[in-house]
Coordinates of C-alpha atoms in Angstrom, one line a residue:
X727 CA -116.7 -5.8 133.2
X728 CA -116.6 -8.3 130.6
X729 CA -116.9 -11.8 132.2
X730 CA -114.9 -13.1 129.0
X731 CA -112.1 -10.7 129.4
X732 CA -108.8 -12.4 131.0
X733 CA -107.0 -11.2 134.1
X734 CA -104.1 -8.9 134.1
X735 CA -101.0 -9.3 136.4
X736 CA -100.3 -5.6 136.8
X737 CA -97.2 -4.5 135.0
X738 CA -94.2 -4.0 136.8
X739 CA -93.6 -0.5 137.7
X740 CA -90.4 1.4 140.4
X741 CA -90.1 4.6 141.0
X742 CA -86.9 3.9 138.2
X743 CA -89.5 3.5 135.5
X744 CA -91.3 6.3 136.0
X745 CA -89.0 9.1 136.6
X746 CA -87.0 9.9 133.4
X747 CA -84.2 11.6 135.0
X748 CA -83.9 8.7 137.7
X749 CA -84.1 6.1 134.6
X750 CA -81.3 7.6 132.7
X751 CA -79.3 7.8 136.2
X752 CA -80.1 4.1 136.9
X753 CA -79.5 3.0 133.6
X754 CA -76.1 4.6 133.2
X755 CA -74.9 3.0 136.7
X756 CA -76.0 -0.5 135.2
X757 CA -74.0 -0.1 132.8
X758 CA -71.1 0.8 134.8
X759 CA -71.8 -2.1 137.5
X760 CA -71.1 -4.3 134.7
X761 CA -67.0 -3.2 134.6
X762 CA -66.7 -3.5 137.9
X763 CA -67.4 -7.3 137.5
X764 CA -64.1 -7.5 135.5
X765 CA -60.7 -7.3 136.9
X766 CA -58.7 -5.4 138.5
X767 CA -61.9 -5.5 140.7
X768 CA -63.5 -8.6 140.2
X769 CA -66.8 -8.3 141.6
X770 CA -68.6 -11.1 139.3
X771 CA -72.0 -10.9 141.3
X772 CA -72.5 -7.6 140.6
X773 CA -73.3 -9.2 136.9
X774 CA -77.0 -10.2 137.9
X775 CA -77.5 -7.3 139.9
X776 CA -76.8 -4.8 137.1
X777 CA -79.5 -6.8 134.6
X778 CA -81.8 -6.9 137.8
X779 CA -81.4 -2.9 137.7
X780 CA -81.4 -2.7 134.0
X781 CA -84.9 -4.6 133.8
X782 CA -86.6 -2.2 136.7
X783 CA -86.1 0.3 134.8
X784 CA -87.3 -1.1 131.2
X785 CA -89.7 -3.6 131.8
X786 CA -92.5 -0.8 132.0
X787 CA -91.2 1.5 129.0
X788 CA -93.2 1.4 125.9
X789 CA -91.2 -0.3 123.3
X790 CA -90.2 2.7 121.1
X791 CA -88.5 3.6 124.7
X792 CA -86.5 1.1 124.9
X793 CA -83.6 2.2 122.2
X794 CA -82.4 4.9 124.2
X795 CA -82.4 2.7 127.3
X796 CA -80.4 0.1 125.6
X797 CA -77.8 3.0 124.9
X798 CA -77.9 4.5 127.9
X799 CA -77.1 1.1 129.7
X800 CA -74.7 0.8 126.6
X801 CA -72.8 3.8 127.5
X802 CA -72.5 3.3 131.2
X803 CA -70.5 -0.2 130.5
X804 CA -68.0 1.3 127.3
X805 CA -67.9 4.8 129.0
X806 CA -66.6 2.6 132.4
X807 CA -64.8 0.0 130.6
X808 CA -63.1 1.0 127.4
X809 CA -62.7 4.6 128.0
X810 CA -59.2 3.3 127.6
X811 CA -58.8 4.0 124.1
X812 CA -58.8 7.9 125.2
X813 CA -54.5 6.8 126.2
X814 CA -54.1 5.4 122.7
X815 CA -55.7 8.2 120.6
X816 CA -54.0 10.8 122.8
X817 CA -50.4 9.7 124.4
X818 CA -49.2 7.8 121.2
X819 CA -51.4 8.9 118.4
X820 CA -49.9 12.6 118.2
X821 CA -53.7 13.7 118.8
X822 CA -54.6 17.0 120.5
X823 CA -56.5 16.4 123.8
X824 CA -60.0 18.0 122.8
X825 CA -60.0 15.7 119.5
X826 CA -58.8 12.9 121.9
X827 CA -61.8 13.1 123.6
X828 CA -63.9 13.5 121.1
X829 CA -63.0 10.4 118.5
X830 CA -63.2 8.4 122.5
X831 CA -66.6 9.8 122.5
X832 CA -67.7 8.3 119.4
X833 CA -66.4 5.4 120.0
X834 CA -68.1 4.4 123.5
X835 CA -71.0 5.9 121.6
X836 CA -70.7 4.3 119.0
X837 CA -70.2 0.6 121.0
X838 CA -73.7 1.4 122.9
X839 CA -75.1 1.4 119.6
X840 CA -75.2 -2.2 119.9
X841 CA -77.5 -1.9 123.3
X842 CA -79.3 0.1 122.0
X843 CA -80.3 -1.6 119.1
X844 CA -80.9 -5.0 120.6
X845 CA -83.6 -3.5 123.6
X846 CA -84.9 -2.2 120.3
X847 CA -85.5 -5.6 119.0
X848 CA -86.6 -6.9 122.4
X849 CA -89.2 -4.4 122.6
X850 CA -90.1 -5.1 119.3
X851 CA -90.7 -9.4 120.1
X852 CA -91.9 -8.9 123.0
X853 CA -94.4 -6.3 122.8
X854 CA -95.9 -4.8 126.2
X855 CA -95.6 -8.1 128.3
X856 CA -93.4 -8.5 131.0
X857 CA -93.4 -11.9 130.7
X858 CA -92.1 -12.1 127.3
X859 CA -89.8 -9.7 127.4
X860 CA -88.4 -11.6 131.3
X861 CA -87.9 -14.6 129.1
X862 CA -86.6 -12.9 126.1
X863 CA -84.3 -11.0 127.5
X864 CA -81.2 -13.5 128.0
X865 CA -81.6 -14.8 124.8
X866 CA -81.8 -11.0 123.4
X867 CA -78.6 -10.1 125.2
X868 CA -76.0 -13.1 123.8
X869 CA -77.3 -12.7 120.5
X870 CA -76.0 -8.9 120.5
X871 CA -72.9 -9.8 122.3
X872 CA -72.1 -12.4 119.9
X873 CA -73.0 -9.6 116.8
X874 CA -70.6 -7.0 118.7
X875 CA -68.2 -9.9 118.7
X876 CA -67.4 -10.1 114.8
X877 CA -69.8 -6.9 113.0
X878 CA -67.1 -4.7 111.6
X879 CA -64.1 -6.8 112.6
X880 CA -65.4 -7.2 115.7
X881 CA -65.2 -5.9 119.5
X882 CA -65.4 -9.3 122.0
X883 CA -64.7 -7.0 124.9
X884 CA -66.6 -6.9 128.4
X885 CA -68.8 -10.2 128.1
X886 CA -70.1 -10.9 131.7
X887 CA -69.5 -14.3 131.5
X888 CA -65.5 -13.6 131.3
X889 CA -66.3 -12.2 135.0
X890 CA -66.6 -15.8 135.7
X891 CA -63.4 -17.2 135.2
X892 CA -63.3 -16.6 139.5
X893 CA -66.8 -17.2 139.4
X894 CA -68.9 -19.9 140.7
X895 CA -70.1 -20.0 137.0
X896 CA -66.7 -20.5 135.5
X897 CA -67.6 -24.1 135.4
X898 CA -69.8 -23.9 132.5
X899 CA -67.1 -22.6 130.4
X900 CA -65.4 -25.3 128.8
X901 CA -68.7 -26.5 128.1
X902 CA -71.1 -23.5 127.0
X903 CA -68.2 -20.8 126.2
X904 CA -68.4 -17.6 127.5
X905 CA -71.2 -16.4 125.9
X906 CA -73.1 -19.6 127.6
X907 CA -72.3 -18.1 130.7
X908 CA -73.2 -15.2 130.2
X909 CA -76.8 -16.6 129.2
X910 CA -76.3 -17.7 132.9
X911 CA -76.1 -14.5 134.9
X912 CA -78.8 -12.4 132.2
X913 CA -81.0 -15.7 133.6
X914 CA -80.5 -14.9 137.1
X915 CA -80.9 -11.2 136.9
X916 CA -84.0 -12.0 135.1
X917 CA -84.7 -14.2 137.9
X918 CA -84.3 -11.8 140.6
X919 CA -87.1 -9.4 139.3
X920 CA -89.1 -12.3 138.6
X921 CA -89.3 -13.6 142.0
X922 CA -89.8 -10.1 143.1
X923 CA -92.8 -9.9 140.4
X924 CA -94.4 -12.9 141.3
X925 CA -93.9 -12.3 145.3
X926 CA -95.6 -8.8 144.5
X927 CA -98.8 -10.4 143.5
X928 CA -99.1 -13.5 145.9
X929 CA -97.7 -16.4 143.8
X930 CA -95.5 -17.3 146.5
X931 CA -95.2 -21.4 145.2
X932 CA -94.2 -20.2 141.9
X933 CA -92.0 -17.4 143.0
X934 CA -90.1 -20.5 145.1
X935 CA -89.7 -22.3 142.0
X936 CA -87.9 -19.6 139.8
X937 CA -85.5 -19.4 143.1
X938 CA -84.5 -23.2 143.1
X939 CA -83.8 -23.5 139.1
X940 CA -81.9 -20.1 139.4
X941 CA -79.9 -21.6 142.0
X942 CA -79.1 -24.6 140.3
X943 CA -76.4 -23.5 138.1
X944 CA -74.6 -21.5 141.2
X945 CA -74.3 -24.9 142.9
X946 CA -73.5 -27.2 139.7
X947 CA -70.7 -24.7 138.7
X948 CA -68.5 -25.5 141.6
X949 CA -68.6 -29.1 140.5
X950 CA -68.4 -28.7 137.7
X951 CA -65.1 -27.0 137.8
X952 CA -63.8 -30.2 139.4
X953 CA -64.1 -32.0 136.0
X954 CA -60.6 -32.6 133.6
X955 CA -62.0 -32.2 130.1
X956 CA -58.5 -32.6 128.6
X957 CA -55.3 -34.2 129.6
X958 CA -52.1 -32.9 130.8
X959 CA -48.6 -34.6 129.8
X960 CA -46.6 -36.0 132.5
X961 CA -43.7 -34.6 131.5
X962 CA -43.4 -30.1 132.2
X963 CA -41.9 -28.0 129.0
X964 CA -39.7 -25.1 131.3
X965 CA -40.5 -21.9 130.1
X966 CA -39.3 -18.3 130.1
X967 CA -40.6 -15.4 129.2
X968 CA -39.0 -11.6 128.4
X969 CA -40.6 -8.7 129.5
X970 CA -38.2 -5.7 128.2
X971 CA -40.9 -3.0 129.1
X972 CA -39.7 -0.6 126.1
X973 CA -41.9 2.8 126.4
X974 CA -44.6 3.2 123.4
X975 CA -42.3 6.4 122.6
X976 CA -39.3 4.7 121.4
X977 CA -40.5 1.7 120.1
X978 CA -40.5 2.7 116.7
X979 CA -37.7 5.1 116.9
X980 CA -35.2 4.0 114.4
X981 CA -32.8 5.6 117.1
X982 CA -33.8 2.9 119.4
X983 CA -34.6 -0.3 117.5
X984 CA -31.4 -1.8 118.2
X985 CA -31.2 -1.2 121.7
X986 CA -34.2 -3.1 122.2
X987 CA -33.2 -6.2 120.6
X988 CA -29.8 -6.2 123.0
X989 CA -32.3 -5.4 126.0
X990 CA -34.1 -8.5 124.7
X991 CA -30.5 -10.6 124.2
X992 CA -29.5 -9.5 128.1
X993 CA -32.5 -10.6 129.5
X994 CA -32.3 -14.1 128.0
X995 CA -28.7 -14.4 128.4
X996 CA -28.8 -17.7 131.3
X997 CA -32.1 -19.0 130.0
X998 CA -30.9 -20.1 126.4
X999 CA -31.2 -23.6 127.4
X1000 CA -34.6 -23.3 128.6
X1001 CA -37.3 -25.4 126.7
X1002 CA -39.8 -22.7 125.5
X1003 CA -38.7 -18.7 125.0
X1004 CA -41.3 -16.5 124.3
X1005 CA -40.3 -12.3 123.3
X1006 CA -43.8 -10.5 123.1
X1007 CA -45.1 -8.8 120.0
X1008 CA -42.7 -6.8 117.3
X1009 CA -40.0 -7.6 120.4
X1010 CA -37.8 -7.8 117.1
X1011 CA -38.8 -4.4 115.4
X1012 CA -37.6 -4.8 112.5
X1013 CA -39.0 -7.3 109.6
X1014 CA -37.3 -10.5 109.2
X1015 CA -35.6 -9.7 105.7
X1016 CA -34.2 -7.2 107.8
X1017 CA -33.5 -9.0 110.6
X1018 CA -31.0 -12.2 109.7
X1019 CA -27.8 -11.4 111.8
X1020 CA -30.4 -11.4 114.7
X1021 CA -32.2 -14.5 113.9
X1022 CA -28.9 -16.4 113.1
X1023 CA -27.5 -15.3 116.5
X1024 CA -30.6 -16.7 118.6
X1025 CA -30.5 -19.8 116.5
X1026 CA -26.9 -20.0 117.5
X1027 CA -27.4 -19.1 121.0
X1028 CA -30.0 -21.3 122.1
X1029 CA -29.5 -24.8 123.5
X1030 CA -30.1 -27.8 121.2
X1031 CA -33.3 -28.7 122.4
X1032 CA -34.7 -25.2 122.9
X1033 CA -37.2 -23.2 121.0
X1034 CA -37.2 -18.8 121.3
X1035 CA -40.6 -17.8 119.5
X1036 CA -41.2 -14.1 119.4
X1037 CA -42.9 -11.1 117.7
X1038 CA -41.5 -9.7 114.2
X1039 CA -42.9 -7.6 111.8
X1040 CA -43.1 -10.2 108.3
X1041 CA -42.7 -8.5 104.6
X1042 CA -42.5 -11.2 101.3
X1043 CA -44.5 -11.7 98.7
X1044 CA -48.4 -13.8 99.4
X1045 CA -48.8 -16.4 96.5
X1046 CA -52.0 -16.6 98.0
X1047 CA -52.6 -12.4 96.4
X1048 CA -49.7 -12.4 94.1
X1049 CA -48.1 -9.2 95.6
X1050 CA -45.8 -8.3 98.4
X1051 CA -47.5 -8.1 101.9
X1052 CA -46.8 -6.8 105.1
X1053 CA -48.0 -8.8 108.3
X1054 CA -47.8 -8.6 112.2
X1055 CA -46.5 -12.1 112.8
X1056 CA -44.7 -14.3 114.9
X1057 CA -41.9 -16.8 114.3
X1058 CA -40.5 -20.1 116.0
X1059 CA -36.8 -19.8 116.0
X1060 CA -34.6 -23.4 117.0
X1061 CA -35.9 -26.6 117.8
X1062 CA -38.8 -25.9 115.7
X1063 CA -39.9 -23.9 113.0
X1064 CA -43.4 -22.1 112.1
X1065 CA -44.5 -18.7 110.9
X1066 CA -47.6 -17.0 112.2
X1067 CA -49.5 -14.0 110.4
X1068 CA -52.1 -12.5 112.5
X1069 CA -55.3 -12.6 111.1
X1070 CA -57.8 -10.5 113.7
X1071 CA -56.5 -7.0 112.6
X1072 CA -57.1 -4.0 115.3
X1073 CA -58.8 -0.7 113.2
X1074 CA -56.8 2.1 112.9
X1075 CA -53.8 0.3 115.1
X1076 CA -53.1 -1.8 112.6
X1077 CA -54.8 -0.9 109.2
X1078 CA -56.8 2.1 108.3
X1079 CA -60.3 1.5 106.9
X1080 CA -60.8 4.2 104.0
X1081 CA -57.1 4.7 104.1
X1082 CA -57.3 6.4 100.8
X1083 CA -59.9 9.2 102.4
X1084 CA -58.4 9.2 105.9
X1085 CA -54.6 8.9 105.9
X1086 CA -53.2 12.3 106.5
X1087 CA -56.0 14.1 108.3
X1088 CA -54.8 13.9 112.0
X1089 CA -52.2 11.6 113.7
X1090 CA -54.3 9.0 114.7
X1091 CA -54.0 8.0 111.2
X1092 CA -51.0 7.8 110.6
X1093 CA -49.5 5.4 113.2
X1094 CA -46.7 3.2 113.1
X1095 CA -47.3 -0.3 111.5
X1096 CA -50.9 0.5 110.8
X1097 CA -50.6 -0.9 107.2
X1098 CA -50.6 -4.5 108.4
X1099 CA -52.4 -7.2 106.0
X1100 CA -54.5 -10.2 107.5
X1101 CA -52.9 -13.2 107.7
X1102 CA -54.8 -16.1 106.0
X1103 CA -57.4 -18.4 108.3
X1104 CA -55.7 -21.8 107.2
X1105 CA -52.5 -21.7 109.5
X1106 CA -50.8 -24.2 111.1
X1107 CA -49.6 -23.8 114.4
X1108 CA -45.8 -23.8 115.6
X1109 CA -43.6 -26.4 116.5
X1110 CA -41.4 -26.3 119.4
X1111 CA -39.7 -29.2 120.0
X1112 CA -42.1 -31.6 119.1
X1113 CA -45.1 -29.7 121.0
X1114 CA -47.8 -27.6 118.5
X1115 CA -48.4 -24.4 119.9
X1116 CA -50.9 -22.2 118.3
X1117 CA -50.4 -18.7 119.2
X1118 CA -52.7 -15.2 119.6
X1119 CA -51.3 -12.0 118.8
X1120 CA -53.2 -9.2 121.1
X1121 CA -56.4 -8.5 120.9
X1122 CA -57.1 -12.0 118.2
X1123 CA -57.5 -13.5 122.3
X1124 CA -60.4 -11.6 122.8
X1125 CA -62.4 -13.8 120.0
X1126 CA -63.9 -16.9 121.7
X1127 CA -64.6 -18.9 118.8
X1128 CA -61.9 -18.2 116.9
X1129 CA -59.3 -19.0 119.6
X1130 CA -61.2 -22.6 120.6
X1131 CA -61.6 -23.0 116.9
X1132 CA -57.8 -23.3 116.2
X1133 CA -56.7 -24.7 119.5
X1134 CA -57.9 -28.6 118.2
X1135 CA -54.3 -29.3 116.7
X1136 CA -52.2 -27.7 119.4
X1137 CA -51.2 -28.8 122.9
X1138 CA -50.6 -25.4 124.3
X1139 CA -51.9 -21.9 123.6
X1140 CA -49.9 -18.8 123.4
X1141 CA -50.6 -15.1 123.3
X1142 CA -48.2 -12.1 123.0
X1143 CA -49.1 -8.4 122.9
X1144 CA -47.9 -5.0 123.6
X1145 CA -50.4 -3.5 126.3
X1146 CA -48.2 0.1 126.5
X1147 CA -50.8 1.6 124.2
X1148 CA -52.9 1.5 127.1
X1149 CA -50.6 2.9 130.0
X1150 CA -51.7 2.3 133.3
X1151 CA -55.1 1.8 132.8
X1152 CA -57.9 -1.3 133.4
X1153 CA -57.5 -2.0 129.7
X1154 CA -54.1 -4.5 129.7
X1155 CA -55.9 -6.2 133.4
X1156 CA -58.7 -7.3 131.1
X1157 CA -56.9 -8.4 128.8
X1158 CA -55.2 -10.8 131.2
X1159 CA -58.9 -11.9 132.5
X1160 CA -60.0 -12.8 128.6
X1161 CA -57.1 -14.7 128.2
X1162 CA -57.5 -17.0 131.5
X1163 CA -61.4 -17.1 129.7
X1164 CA -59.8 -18.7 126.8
X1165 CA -57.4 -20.7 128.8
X1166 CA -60.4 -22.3 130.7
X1167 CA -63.2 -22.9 127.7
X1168 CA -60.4 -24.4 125.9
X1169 CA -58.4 -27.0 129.2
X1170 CA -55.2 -25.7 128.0
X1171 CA -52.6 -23.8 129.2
X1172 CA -52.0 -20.5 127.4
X1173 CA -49.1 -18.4 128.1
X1174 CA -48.6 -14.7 127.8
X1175 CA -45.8 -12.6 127.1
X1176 CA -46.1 -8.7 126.8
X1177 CA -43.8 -5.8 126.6
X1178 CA -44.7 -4.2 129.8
X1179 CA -47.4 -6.9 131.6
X1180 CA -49.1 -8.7 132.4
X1181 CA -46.5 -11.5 131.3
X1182 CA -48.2 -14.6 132.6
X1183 CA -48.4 -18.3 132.7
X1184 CA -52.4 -19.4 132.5
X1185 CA -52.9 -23.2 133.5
X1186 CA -55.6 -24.9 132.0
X1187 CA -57.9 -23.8 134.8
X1188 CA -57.5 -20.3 134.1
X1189 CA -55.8 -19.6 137.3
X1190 CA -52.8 -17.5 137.2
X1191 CA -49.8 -19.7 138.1
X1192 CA -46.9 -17.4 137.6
X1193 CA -46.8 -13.6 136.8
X1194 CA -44.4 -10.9 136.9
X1195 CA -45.5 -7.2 137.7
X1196 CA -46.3 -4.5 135.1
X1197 CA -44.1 -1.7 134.3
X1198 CA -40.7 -3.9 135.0
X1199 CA -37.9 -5.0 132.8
X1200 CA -38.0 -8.8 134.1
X1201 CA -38.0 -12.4 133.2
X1202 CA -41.2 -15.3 134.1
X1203 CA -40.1 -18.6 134.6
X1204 CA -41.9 -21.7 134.9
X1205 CA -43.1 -25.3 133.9
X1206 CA -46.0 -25.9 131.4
X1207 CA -48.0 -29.2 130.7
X1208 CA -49.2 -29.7 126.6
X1209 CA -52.6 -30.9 127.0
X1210 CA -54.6 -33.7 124.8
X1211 CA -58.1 -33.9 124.3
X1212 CA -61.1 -31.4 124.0
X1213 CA -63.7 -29.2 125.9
X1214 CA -67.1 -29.6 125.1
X1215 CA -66.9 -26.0 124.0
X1216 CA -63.9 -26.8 121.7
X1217 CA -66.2 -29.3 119.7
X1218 CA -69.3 -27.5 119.2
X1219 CA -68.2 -23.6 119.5
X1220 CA -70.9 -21.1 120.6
X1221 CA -73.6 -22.4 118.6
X1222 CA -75.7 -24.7 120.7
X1223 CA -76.1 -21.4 123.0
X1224 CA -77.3 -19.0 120.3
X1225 CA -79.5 -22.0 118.8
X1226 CA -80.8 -22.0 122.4
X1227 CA -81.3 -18.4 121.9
X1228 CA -82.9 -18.0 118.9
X1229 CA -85.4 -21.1 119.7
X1230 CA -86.2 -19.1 123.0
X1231 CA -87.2 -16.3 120.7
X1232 CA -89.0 -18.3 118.3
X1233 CA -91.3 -20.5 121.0
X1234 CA -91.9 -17.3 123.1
X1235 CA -93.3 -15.3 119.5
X1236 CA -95.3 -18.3 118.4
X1237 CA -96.6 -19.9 121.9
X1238 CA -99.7 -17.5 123.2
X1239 CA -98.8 -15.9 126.5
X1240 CA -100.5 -13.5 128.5
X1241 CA -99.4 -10.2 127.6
X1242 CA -98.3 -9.2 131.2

C-alpha cells in the first residue's frame, strides 16, 4: 500500500442501498412519511425520519442513480399528498374515471420530476462522498422546493417546514420562513445518519458534537415562539364569517345562482352590525356589472360602521391591457371600499394554458370560470373601516413570499376559497395548515372563510382560535386584533436562507474534502 495514499472512511452502506427492490420500497415510503407530517395527522417528527430514510438509501448510489431515487421519493410524497386532484378531474371536471386517473398520474409524476431532478444535481456536486453530499443535501432540498414554488406558476404545496406550525420548530418561522425551517428538519435528518456514520467507525467525540448542534434548534424553537415580533391593537374588530356550503354541482347552475346569494343574505341576517363580514370566494356568482341590486342591498343592510367583503367574479375593461378582462376577485362593500384581482392563477381551474390547442378535447377543459386573467402585482389592500386588510384568494396562500411580501401595509390578512373541488379529502386540511404557516411567518392574524370549511379565524400565532366544521351551512364569529410591526421574515423574504444555500454549495465544491 501506498504510504502517501489517504485513509478512507468506508462508504455508508444498508441493506436499503443494496437491494433495488427494497430501495424503491424504502424510497416510496419516505416519500409518503413526509404527508403524514401534515395535518389532518400532524406527525411533524416524522419530517427528519423520512430524510434519515431517504439518505440510507442514496448515500451509496452512484450518482447517475440518484434521478430515479429522487423520483421515487418524489412520488411517494405527491402520490400520498396531492392525489387529491383525482376529485377535481373526476367529480366536477365531467372526466371519465380511467382518464381521471390517468391526467392524476401525470401530474404526481410529473411533481416528482422536481425530486428527481434536484438528487440529480446533488449527485452531480457532490460526486461519490458521503460527506459532501451529508452537507449538501439541506441546501439541495430548499433550493428545489423553492423552484417547485414558482416554475410554471408554481406548486408551494407539502413543504416540511409547514409541518411545524405545531412544531417545536415553528419558532423559526417568522424569522427564516418556511422554507428556513425546512433547512431545519433536512439538517437533522442529515444529522441522524451522521451520528450513526461517525458512531459506525469510532468517532464517538465528534458523533457527540453533531448531536448537541442538532439539538440546538429543538430547544431554541420553544423560546423562541415566546417572542411578539409584531403588535396587536388594544381594541378587537368583531368578525363573522358565512359558510353557505353550496355543492360544487350547483354552483354554476344558472338554475341555482340566486338561491345561493339568499342562502348567503339568511345567514347574515343578525350579524349586519358586525364589524368585519367575510362571504368566501364567487359567494356572489355572478360579476358585479351584473350584480348591482345585490350590492346596493348589502350596502343598505349593513350597520354604519360595518364592512361585508366577499368573493365576486369582476368583468370591465384593464387600462392597464386596453381590453375588457375577466378576473376572480374580491370586493369591500360598506365602511370601506377596495377591489381585489387575484393574481396567483390555478392551471386549468382557472385559465387553460394552450387554450387555443386544448379547449374542447375533454371536460377537464372546459370548466366553469377557467378563463380568469391575473390580476396586476401593484394592488392595494382593502379598507374596512379604517383597518387595511390585504386578502388571498385560495391557493395565492400557498405562496410564502408573495403573501409576507404584500402583508407590510395591512394590519390583518385574509384568505377566502372554495375547497368543494376537493370533497372530503386531506386536500382543504392542508390548506388550513398553510394558512396558520402564513399567519405565523407573518405575526398577523389571517382569517379564512370558505364555502364548505374550514372557515377559520388564525391568530397571529398560527393557532386556530375559532372554527366551524366542514360540510355545514353555519356562521364563525369572533374578535380579531390588527397588528403593527414586522417579522424578520417579512423584511428580508426567503432569501438569506437560499443565500445560505447556495454558499453551502459553493464552499463544499471549492473547499477540498475527503471524498468519503
Amino acid at each position: 500500500m501506498n504510504s502517501n495514499t489517504t485513509p478512507q472512511t468506508p462508504v455508508l452502506k444498508s441493506p436499503l442501498s443494496e437491494q433495488p427492490w427494497l430501495r424503491t420500497v424504502a424510497l416510496l415510503v419516505a416519500g409518503a412519511l413526509q404527508t403524514l407530517t401534515f395535518s389532518p395527522f400532524n406527525w411533524w417528527w416524522l419530517g427528519p425520519v423520512s430524510v434519515a430514510l431517504i439518505l440510507l438509501c442514496c448515500l451509496p448510489l452512484a450518482s447517475q442513480k440518484l434521478f430515479r431515487a429522487g423520483w421515487l421519493a418524489g412520488l411517494g410524497l405527491f402520490g400520498s399528498g396531492a392525489s387529491w386532484v383525482y376529485i377535481s378531474i373526476s367529480e366536477h371536471g365531467n372526466t371519465s374515471v380511467p382518464l381521471a386517473v390517468i391526467l392524476t398520474v401525470i401530474f404526481v409524476a410529473g411533481l416528482a420530476l422536481f425530486h428527481g431532478l434536484a438528487f440529480w444535481g446533488w449527485g452531480k456536486l457532490a460526486k461519490d462522498s458521503t460527506l459532501r453530499r451529508l452537507l449538501l443535501f439541506p441546501a439541495v432540498w430548499i433550493l428545489a422546493d423553492w423552484v417547485r414554488g414558482w416554475l410554471m406558476t408554481g406548486f408551494p404545496w407539502l413543504y416540511l417546514g409547514t409541518a411545524h406550525v405545531d412544531g417545536p420548530l415553528g419558532g423559526f418561522a417568522p424569522l427564516l420562513g418556511v422554507h428556513g425551517v425546512t433547512f431545519l428538519v433536512t439538517v437533522s435528518g442529515c444529522a441522524l445518519i451522521a451520528c450513526w456514520w461517525l458512531a459506525r467507525n469510532t468517532r464517538y467525540a465528534s458523533a457527540g458534537i453533531v448531536v448537541v448542534l442538532a439539538l440546538v434548534p429543538w430547544i431554541t424553537g420553544p423560546a423562541l415562539s415566546t417572542v411578539q415580533w409584531t403588535t396587536l391593537d388594544d381594541e378587537p374588530t368583531t368578525f363573522a364569517s358565512m359558510q353557505g356550503n353550496i355543492p360544487q354541482q350547483i354552483k354554476w347552475d344558472p338554475d341555482f345562482l340566486r338561491d345561493q346569494i339568499v342562502a348567503y343574505l339568511e345567514l347574515t341576517e343578525g350579524h349586519w352590525d358586525t364589524d368585519l363580514i367575510l362571504w368566501p370566494e364567487t359567494a356572489i356568482p355572478i360579476p358585479q356589472d351584473q350584480a348591482g341590486k345585490v350590492i346596493d342591498h348589502i350596502g343598505e343592510a349593513l350597520g354604519e360602521h360595518s364592512t361585508l367583503i366577499t368573493g365576486i367574479p369582476w368583468y370591465g375593461f384593464s387600462d392597464r391591457i386596453e381590453d375588457f378582462t375577466f378576473h376572480n376577485s374580491i370586493m369591500a362593500i360598506g365602511n370601506g371600499g377596495g377591489i381585489y384581482h387575484k393574481q396567483k392563477l390555478v392551471p386549468f381551474g382557472e385559465y387553460v394554458p394552450l387554450q387555443q390547442w386544448l379547449r374542447g378535447l375533454i371536460g377537464f377543459f372546459d370548466l366553469p370560470m377557467s378563463s380568469f386573467s391575473r390580476g396586476p402585482s401593484d394592488q392595494a389592500p382593502l379598507d374596512a373601516n379604517g383597518t387595511n386588510i390585504m386578502p388571498f384568494i385560495c391557493y395565492e396562500v400557498a405562496y410564502p413570499d408573495f403573501v409576507a411580501r404584500n402583508a407590510g401595509n395591512a394590519g390583518l390578512l385574509l384568505t377566502i376559497s372554495n375547497d368543494g373541488w376537493f370533497g372530503d379529502s386531506i386536500g382543504p386540511l392542508q390548506h388550513l395548515q398553510i394558512a396558520r404557516m402564513r399567519a405565523l411567518e407573518t405575526g398577523r392574524y389571517m382569517l379564512r372563510g370558505t364555502n364548505n370549511g374550514v372557515t377559520a379565524i388564525i391568530d397571529h400565532k398560527g393557532q386556530l382560535a375559532e372554527t366551524i366544521p366542514q360540510f355545514e351551512r353555519a356562521v364563525l364569529t369572533g374578535e380579531v386584533y390588527s397588528a403593527q410591526g414586522s417579522t424578520p421574515y417579512m423584511q428580508t423574504g426567503s432569501w438569506p436562507v437560499l443565500t445560505l444555500a447556495a454558499i453551502l454549495i459553493v464552499f463544499v465544491r471549492v473547499r477540498v474534502i475527503p471524498k468519503s
